[in-house]
Structure formats: C-alpha cells, structure tokens
Coordinates of C-alpha atoms in Angstrom, one line a residue:
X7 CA -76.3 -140.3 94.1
X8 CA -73.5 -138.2 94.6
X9 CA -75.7 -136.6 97.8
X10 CA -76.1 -139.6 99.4
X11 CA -72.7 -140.5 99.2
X12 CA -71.7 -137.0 100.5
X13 CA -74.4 -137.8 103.5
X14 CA -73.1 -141.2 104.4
X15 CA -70.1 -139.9 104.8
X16 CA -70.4 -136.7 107.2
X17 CA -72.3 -139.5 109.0
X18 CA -69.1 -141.6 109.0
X19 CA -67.2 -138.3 110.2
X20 CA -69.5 -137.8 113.1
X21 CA -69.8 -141.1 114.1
X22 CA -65.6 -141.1 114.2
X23 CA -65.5 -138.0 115.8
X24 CA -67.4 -139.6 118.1
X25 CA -64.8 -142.0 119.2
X26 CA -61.7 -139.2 119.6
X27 CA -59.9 -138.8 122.1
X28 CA -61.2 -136.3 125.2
X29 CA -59.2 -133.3 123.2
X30 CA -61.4 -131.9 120.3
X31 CA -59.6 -128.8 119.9
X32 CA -57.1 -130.9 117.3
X33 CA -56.4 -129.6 113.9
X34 CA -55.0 -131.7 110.7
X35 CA -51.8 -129.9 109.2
X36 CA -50.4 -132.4 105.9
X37 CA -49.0 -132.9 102.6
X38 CA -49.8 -134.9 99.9
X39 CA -47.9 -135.3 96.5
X40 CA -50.7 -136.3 94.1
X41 CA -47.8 -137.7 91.5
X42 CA -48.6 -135.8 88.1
X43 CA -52.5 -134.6 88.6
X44 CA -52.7 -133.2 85.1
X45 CA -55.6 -132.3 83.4
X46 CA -56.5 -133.9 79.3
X47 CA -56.2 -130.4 78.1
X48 CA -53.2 -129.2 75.9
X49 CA -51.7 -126.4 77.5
X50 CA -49.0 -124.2 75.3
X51 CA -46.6 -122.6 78.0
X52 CA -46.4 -126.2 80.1
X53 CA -44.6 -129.4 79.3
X54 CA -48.1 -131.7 79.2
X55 CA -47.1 -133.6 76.0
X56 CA -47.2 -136.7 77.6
X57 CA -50.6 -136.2 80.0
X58 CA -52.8 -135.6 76.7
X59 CA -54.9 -138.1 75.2
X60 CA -52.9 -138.5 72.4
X61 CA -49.9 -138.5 74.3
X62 CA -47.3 -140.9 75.8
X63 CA -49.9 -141.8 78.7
X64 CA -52.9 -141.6 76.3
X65 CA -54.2 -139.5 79.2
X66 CA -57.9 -139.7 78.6
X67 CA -61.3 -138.3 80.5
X68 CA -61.6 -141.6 82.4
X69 CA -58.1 -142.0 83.7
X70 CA -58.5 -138.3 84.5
X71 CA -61.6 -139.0 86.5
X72 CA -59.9 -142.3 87.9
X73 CA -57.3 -140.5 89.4
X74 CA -59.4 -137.6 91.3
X75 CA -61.2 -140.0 92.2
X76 CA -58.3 -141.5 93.7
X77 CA -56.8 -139.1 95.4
X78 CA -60.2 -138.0 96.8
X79 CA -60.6 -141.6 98.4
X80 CA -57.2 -141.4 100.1
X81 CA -57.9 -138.0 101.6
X82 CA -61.0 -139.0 102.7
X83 CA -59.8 -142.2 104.2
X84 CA -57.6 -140.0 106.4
X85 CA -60.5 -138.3 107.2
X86 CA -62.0 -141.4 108.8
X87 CA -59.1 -142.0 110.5
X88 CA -58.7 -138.9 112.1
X89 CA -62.8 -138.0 112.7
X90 CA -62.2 -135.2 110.8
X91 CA -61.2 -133.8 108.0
X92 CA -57.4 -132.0 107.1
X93 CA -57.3 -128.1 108.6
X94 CA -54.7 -127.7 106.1
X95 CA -53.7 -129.8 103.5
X96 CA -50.7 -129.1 101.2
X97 CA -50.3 -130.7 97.8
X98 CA -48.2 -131.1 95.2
X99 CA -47.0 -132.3 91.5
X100 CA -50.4 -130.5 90.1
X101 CA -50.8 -128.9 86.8
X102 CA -53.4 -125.9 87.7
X103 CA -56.1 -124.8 89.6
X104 CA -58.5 -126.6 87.8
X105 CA -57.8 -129.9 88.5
X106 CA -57.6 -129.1 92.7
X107 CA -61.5 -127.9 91.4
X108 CA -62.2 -130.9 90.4
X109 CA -60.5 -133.3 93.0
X110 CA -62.1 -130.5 95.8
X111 CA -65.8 -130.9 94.3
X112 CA -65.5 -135.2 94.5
X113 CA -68.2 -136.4 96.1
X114 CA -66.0 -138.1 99.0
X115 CA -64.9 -134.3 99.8
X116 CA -67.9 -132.2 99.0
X117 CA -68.2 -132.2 103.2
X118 CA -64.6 -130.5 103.6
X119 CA -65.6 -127.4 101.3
X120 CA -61.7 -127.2 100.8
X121 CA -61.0 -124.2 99.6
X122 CA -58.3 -123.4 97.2
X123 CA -54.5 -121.4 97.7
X124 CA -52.8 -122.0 94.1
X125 CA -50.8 -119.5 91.7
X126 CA -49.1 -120.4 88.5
X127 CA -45.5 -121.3 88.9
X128 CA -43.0 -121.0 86.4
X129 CA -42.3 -124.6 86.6
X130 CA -40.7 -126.5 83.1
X131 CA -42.7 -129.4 83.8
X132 CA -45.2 -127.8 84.4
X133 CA -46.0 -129.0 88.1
X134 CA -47.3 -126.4 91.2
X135 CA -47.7 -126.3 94.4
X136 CA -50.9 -125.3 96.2
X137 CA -52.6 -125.5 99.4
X138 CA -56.1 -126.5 100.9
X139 CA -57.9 -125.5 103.7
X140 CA -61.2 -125.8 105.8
X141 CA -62.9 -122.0 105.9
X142 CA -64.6 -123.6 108.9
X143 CA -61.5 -124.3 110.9
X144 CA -58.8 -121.5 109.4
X145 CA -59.3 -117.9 108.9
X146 CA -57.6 -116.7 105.5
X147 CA -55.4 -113.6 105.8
X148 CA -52.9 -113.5 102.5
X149 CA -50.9 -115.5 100.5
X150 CA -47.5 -115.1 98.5
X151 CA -45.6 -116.7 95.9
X152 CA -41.7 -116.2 96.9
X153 CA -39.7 -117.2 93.6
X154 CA -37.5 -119.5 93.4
X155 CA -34.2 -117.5 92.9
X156 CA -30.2 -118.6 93.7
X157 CA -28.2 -116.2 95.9
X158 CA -25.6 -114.0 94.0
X159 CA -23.0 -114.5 96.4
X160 CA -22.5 -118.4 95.5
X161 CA -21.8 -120.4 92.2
X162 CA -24.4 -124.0 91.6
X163 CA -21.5 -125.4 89.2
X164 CA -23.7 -128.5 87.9
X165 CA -26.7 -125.7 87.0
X166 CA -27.4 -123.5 84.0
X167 CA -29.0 -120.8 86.5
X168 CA -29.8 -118.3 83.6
X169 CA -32.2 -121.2 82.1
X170 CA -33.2 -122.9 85.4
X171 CA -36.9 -122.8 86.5
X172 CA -38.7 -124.5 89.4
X173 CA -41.6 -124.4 91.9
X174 CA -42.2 -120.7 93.8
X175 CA -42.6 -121.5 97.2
X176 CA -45.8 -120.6 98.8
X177 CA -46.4 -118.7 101.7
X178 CA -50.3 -119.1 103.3
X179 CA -51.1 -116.6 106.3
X180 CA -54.2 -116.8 108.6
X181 CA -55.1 -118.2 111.6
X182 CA -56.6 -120.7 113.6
X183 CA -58.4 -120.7 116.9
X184 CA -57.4 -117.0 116.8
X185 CA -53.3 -118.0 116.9
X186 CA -51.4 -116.8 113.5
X187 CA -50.0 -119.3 111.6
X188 CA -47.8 -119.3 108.2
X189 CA -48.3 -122.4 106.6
X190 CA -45.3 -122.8 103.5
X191 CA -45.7 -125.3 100.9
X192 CA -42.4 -126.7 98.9
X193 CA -41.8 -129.0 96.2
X194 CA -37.6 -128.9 96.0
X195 CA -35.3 -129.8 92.8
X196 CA -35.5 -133.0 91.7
X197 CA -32.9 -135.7 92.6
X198 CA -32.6 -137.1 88.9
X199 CA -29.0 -137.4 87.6
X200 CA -27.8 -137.3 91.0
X201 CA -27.5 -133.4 91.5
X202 CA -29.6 -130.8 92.8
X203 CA -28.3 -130.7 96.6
X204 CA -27.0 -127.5 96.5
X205 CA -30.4 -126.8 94.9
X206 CA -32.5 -128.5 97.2
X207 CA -30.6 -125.8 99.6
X208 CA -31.1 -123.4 97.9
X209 CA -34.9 -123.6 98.0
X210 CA -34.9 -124.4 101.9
X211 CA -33.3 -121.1 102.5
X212 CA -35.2 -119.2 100.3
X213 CA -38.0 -120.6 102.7
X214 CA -35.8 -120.4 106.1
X215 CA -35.2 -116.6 105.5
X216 CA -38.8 -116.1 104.8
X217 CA -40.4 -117.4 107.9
X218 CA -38.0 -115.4 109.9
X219 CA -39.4 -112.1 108.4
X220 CA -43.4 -113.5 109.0
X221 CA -41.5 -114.4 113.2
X222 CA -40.2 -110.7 113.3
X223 CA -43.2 -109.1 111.6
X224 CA -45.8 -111.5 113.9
X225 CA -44.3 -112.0 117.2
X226 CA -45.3 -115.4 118.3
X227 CA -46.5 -116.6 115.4
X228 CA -46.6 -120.6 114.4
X229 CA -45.1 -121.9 111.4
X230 CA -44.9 -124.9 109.4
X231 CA -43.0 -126.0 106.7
X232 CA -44.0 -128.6 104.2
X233 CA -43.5 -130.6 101.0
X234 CA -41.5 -132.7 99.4
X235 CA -38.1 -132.1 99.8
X236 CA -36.5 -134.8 97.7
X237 CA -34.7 -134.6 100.4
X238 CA -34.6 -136.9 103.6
X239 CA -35.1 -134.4 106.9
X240 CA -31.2 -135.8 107.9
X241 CA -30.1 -134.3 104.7
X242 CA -28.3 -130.4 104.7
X243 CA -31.2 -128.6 103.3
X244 CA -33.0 -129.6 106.1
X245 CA -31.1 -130.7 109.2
X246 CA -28.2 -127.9 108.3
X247 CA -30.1 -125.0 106.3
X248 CA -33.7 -125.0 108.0
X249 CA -32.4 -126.3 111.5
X250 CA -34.3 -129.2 111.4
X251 CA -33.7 -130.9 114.9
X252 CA -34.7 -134.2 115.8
X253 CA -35.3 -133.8 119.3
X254 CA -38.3 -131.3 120.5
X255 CA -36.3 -130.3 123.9
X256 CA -33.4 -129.2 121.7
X257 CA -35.3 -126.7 119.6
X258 CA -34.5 -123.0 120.1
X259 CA -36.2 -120.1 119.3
X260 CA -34.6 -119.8 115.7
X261 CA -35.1 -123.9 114.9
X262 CA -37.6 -125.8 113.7
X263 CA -38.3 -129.7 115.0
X264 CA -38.1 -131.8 112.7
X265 CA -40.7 -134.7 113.5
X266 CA -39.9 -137.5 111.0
X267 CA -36.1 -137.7 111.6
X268 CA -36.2 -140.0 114.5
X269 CA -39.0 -142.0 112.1
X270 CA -36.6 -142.3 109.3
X271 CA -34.0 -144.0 112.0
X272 CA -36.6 -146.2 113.2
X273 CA -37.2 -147.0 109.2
X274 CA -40.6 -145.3 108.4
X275 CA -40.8 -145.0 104.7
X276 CA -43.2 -142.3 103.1
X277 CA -41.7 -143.3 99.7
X278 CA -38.8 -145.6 98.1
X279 CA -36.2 -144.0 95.6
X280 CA -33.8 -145.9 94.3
X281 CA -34.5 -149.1 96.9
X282 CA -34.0 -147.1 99.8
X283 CA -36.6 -146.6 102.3
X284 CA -37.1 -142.1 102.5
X285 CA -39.0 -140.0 103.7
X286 CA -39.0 -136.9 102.1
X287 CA -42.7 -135.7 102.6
X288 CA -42.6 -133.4 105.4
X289 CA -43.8 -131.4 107.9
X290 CA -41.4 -129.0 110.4
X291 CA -42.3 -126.8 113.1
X292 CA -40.8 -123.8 114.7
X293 CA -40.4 -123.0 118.1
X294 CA -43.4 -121.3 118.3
X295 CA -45.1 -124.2 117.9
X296 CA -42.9 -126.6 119.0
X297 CA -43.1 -125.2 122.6
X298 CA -46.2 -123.7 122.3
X299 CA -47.2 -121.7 126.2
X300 CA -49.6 -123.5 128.0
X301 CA -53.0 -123.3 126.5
X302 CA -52.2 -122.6 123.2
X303 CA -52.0 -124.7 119.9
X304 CA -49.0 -127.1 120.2
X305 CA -47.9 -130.0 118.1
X306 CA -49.4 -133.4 119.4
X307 CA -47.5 -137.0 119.4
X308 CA -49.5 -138.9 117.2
X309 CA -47.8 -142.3 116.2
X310 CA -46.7 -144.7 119.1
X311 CA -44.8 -147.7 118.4
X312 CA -43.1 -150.2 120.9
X313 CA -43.8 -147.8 123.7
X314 CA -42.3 -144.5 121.6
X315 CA -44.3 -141.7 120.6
X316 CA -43.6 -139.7 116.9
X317 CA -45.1 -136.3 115.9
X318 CA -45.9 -137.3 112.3
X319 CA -47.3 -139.2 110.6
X320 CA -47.1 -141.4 107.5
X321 CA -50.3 -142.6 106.2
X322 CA -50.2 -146.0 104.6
X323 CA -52.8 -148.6 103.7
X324 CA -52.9 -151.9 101.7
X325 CA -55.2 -150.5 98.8
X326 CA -52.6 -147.5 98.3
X327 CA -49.7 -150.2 98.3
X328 CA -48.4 -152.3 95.8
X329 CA -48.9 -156.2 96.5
X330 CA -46.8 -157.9 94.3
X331 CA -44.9 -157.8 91.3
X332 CA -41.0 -156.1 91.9
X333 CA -42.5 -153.0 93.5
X334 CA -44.2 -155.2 96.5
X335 CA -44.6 -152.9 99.1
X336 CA -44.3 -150.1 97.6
X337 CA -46.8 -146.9 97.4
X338 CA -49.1 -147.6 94.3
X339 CA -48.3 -145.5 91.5
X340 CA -50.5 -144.1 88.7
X341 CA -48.3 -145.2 85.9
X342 CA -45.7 -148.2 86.2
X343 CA -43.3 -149.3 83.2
X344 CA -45.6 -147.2 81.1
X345 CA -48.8 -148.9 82.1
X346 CA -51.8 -147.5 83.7
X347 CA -52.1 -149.3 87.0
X348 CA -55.5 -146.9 88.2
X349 CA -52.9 -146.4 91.4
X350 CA -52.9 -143.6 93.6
X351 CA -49.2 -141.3 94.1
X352 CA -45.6 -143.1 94.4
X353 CA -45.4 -141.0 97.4
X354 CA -47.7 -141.6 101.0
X355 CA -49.3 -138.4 102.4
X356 CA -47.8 -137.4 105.7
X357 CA -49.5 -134.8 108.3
X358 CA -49.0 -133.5 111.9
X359 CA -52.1 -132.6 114.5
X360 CA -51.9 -129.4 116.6
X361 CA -54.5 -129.1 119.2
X362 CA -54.2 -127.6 122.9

C-alpha cells in the first residue's frame, strides 16, 4: 500500500510540474516549525516528561504516528502546490534525529528522499533545529553547529547567562546548480514572560557575524537565513541586527532583504501570539542573492495580491486551520487546552523559490 501511495503521488508531482510556469530551473528554500515533534521514548538529559505516554500529553505510539503523519501531509501538500518538492526545507521544535527518520520515510515523502542535517543541541526543553534537503537538487559540502553564546562585552540583566541554554544555530554549506549557498537554520529565545529581546539579538548576531565569515571566505556566495525568530522581521534582531530591509532595491552588499516585512504591513499572518497577527517564520536573503548577476540563481516573487508581488510565502490551508471554537482562524495546533486535537503546528510553514 504504502508503494502505491508513494506512486500516485510522484504521478501527482509530474503531472503539477507539468502545469509550471516556462522557468523550471526554480528551487524550494522554507521553514517549518513542527510544534513539539517528540518521540514516546523517555530520554534522561531532555525535558520530555510531558511527551511520554505516561505523561501530561499521554503521548502514545498513535498520536506519535498521527502527527508525522501530519506534518508529512502538509509538506507534501506544498509539494503539490509548487510541482515539486522543497530543495531545502528547515525545521524546527524537534526532539532528535529520529523522529525527522521517521516523518522523512512517510509514505507521502518517500519520493523527496530528504535527507537529514541535525546535531544535538543543548537545548533545556529539549527542542533542535535541523535541516532537509533533496540530494537530487543540492550538493552537500559541510555543516556546523555555532553555539549559542552571549558576548562578554554586554550585560542581559533579565537572564541567568551562567545557567542559560538554547538552540545552536546551524550552518548547512553546499551548493546548487553549481552556485554556493549557506543555508542557517534558527529557532530564537522564547517570548514567554515578556523578555528575551536582547536575547532574540543576541542569537541573530551570533548568526549575522557568521555569514559574513562564509561571504569573505566564498566570494559571492548566497545565503539564507531562516527560522523562527519569535520575533516579527520589523523587530531589532532582525530589521536592526541582521539588516533586514524591506525593500529589495535598498539592499547593499552587507544586508539581507527581508521578504515578509512588507507582508506583515499588508497583515499576512504565519502565526497568532497573544491575538496579534505575526509572522515570525522566516526566510532573509543577502545581497548575493538578493541581486543575483544575470543568469544566476535569484530570489523569485512568488505571492501576488491586488496587483503586488511578495517574495515569500505563507502557506495556509483550511484543513491546517482552526474552524471554530475561540481559536477560529487560527493555525491548527497539536494540543489545545490540554486536549489532543490530531492538528498539525500552531505555526504555518513559510518558504522562498530561487530559480534563474
């Protein structure tokens, strides 16, 4: 069974594929937070009390299994969407490497043969970062976990920094059509309790200063820089700290455009905190790729609406979306109030398309 369903859908891909636009030389680049993808297996050095079968979320086998499969169906609807499946795909909010082995080897995926970028963070819930890609499409050079660590030369008042642990950030390196490309993957300090900006900084720098040593070590090479901020791309960690800049004509060589801060103006949502519409799954690019030379891989406008085009975009459909109760509207979440609701993330994937 699980063949057939594999086969039906590469037939579904080709058949979409079928229907793109005359450019076929476009490539997928995105982020997904997959909202707590832990595995039923009790795990000593990480804080998966609650995601146990005897725990809090009597996290069992067939929840498990509900929510790769899940998260499978939503990657594979953008997929459909798109004729093809993500180049890259960054993720999020995941407890190991085996439960991306799992989700990867769903039967709605089996035709990607994503492949796997994940190392252990030092996390205190537990949670990673990691990245997927398409052998077919990108050629894998190296990878790197850059640790989270706060700068000497500054105080975070509201943070315990000698007990503080979060995400590493991680750096992918390869290429594709032959152009070099650094793909990071973020997942910045939490909003809860109202601090964390000068944390949320923090991490974008630690990012920031990075890609500038990949730009001086790889002249020309294209960058992109993705995850969940918790922060909205207007806010200082990304407008002030990475040089996020709204408008792709006003990018210089040491900025990165920032694609979804004209879409939260125009009130795009990719999640809602606190009641407010945000969008704090993203995607920037620098220069490089921004103003790509002729010829070369280049970011592509991909959303139009009223007669404007966007760069990103924010993948939403009604079966990942709440339709009624008090969070109408709203993405579809695994757990709500403390009940199961067999949803999908509280966050909506985002992704960009390069192509020449």
């Amino acid at each position: 069974m699980k063949r057939i369903v594999a086969l039906a859908f590469c037939l579904t891909l080709c058949l979409g594929a079928l229907a793109q636009t005359k450019t076929q030389q476009n490539y997928v680049i995105g982020f997904y937070n997959l909202e707590n993808l832990f595995d039923i297996y009790d795990d000593p050095v990480k804080n998966d009390a609650e995601y146990l079968p005897d725990g809090a979320n009597q996290w069992t086998e067939v929840k498990y299994n509900k929510k790769l499969h899940n998260m499978a169906t939503v990657i594979a609807e953008m997929a459909k969407n798109n004729g093809r499946f993500h180049t890259i795909l960054g993720v999020s909010e995941i407890e190991n490497r085996l439960v991306l082995e799992d989700l990867v080897s769903q039967p709605e995926l089996a035709p990607a043969n994503f492949q796997i970028v994940h190392y252990d963070s030092p996390d205190r819930r537990g949670v990673d970062v990691a990245l997927l890609y398409r052998p077919d499409s990108f050629e894998y050079l190296d990878s790197e976990a850059i640790p989270y660590t706060f700068d000497p030369t500054k105080t975070y008042p509201d943070t315990d920094t000698s007990y503080f642990r979060t995400r590493d950030v991680l750096m992918v390196h390869g290429k594709i059509a032959g152009e070099h490309f650094a793909f990071y993957v973020l997942h910045l300090p939490s909003r809860v309790g109202g601090k964390g900006g000068d944390l949320r900084s923090r991490g974008a720098e630690i990012a920031y200063l990075h890609s500038l040593k990949m730009m001086e070590q790889y002249p020309g090479i294209k960058i992109v820089v993705m995850g969940d901020m918790n922060d909205n791309p207007t806010d200082e960690s990304m407008a002030v700290v990475m040089r996020g800049k709204e408008n792709i004509e006003d990018v210089e060589e040491l900025d990165y455009f920032s694609p979804y801060t004209s879409m939260l103006k125009a009130g795009y949502s990719s999640l809602y905190y606190q009641g407010g519409n945000n969008i704090y799954d993203l995607e920037l690019v620098n220069h490089a790729l921004a103003k790509a030379p002729e010829g070369t891989l280049q970011i592509q406008p991909v959303t139009k609406n009223k007669k404007k085009w966007y760069y990103g975009v924010i993948f939403k459909r009604p079966f990942m979306t709440s339709q009624s109760g008090p969070y109408k509207g709203y993405p579809m979440r695994t757990f709500s109030n403390g009940a199961f609701m067999n949803g999908y993330s509280d966050h909506y994937p985002t992704y960009i398309v390069v192509g020449k």
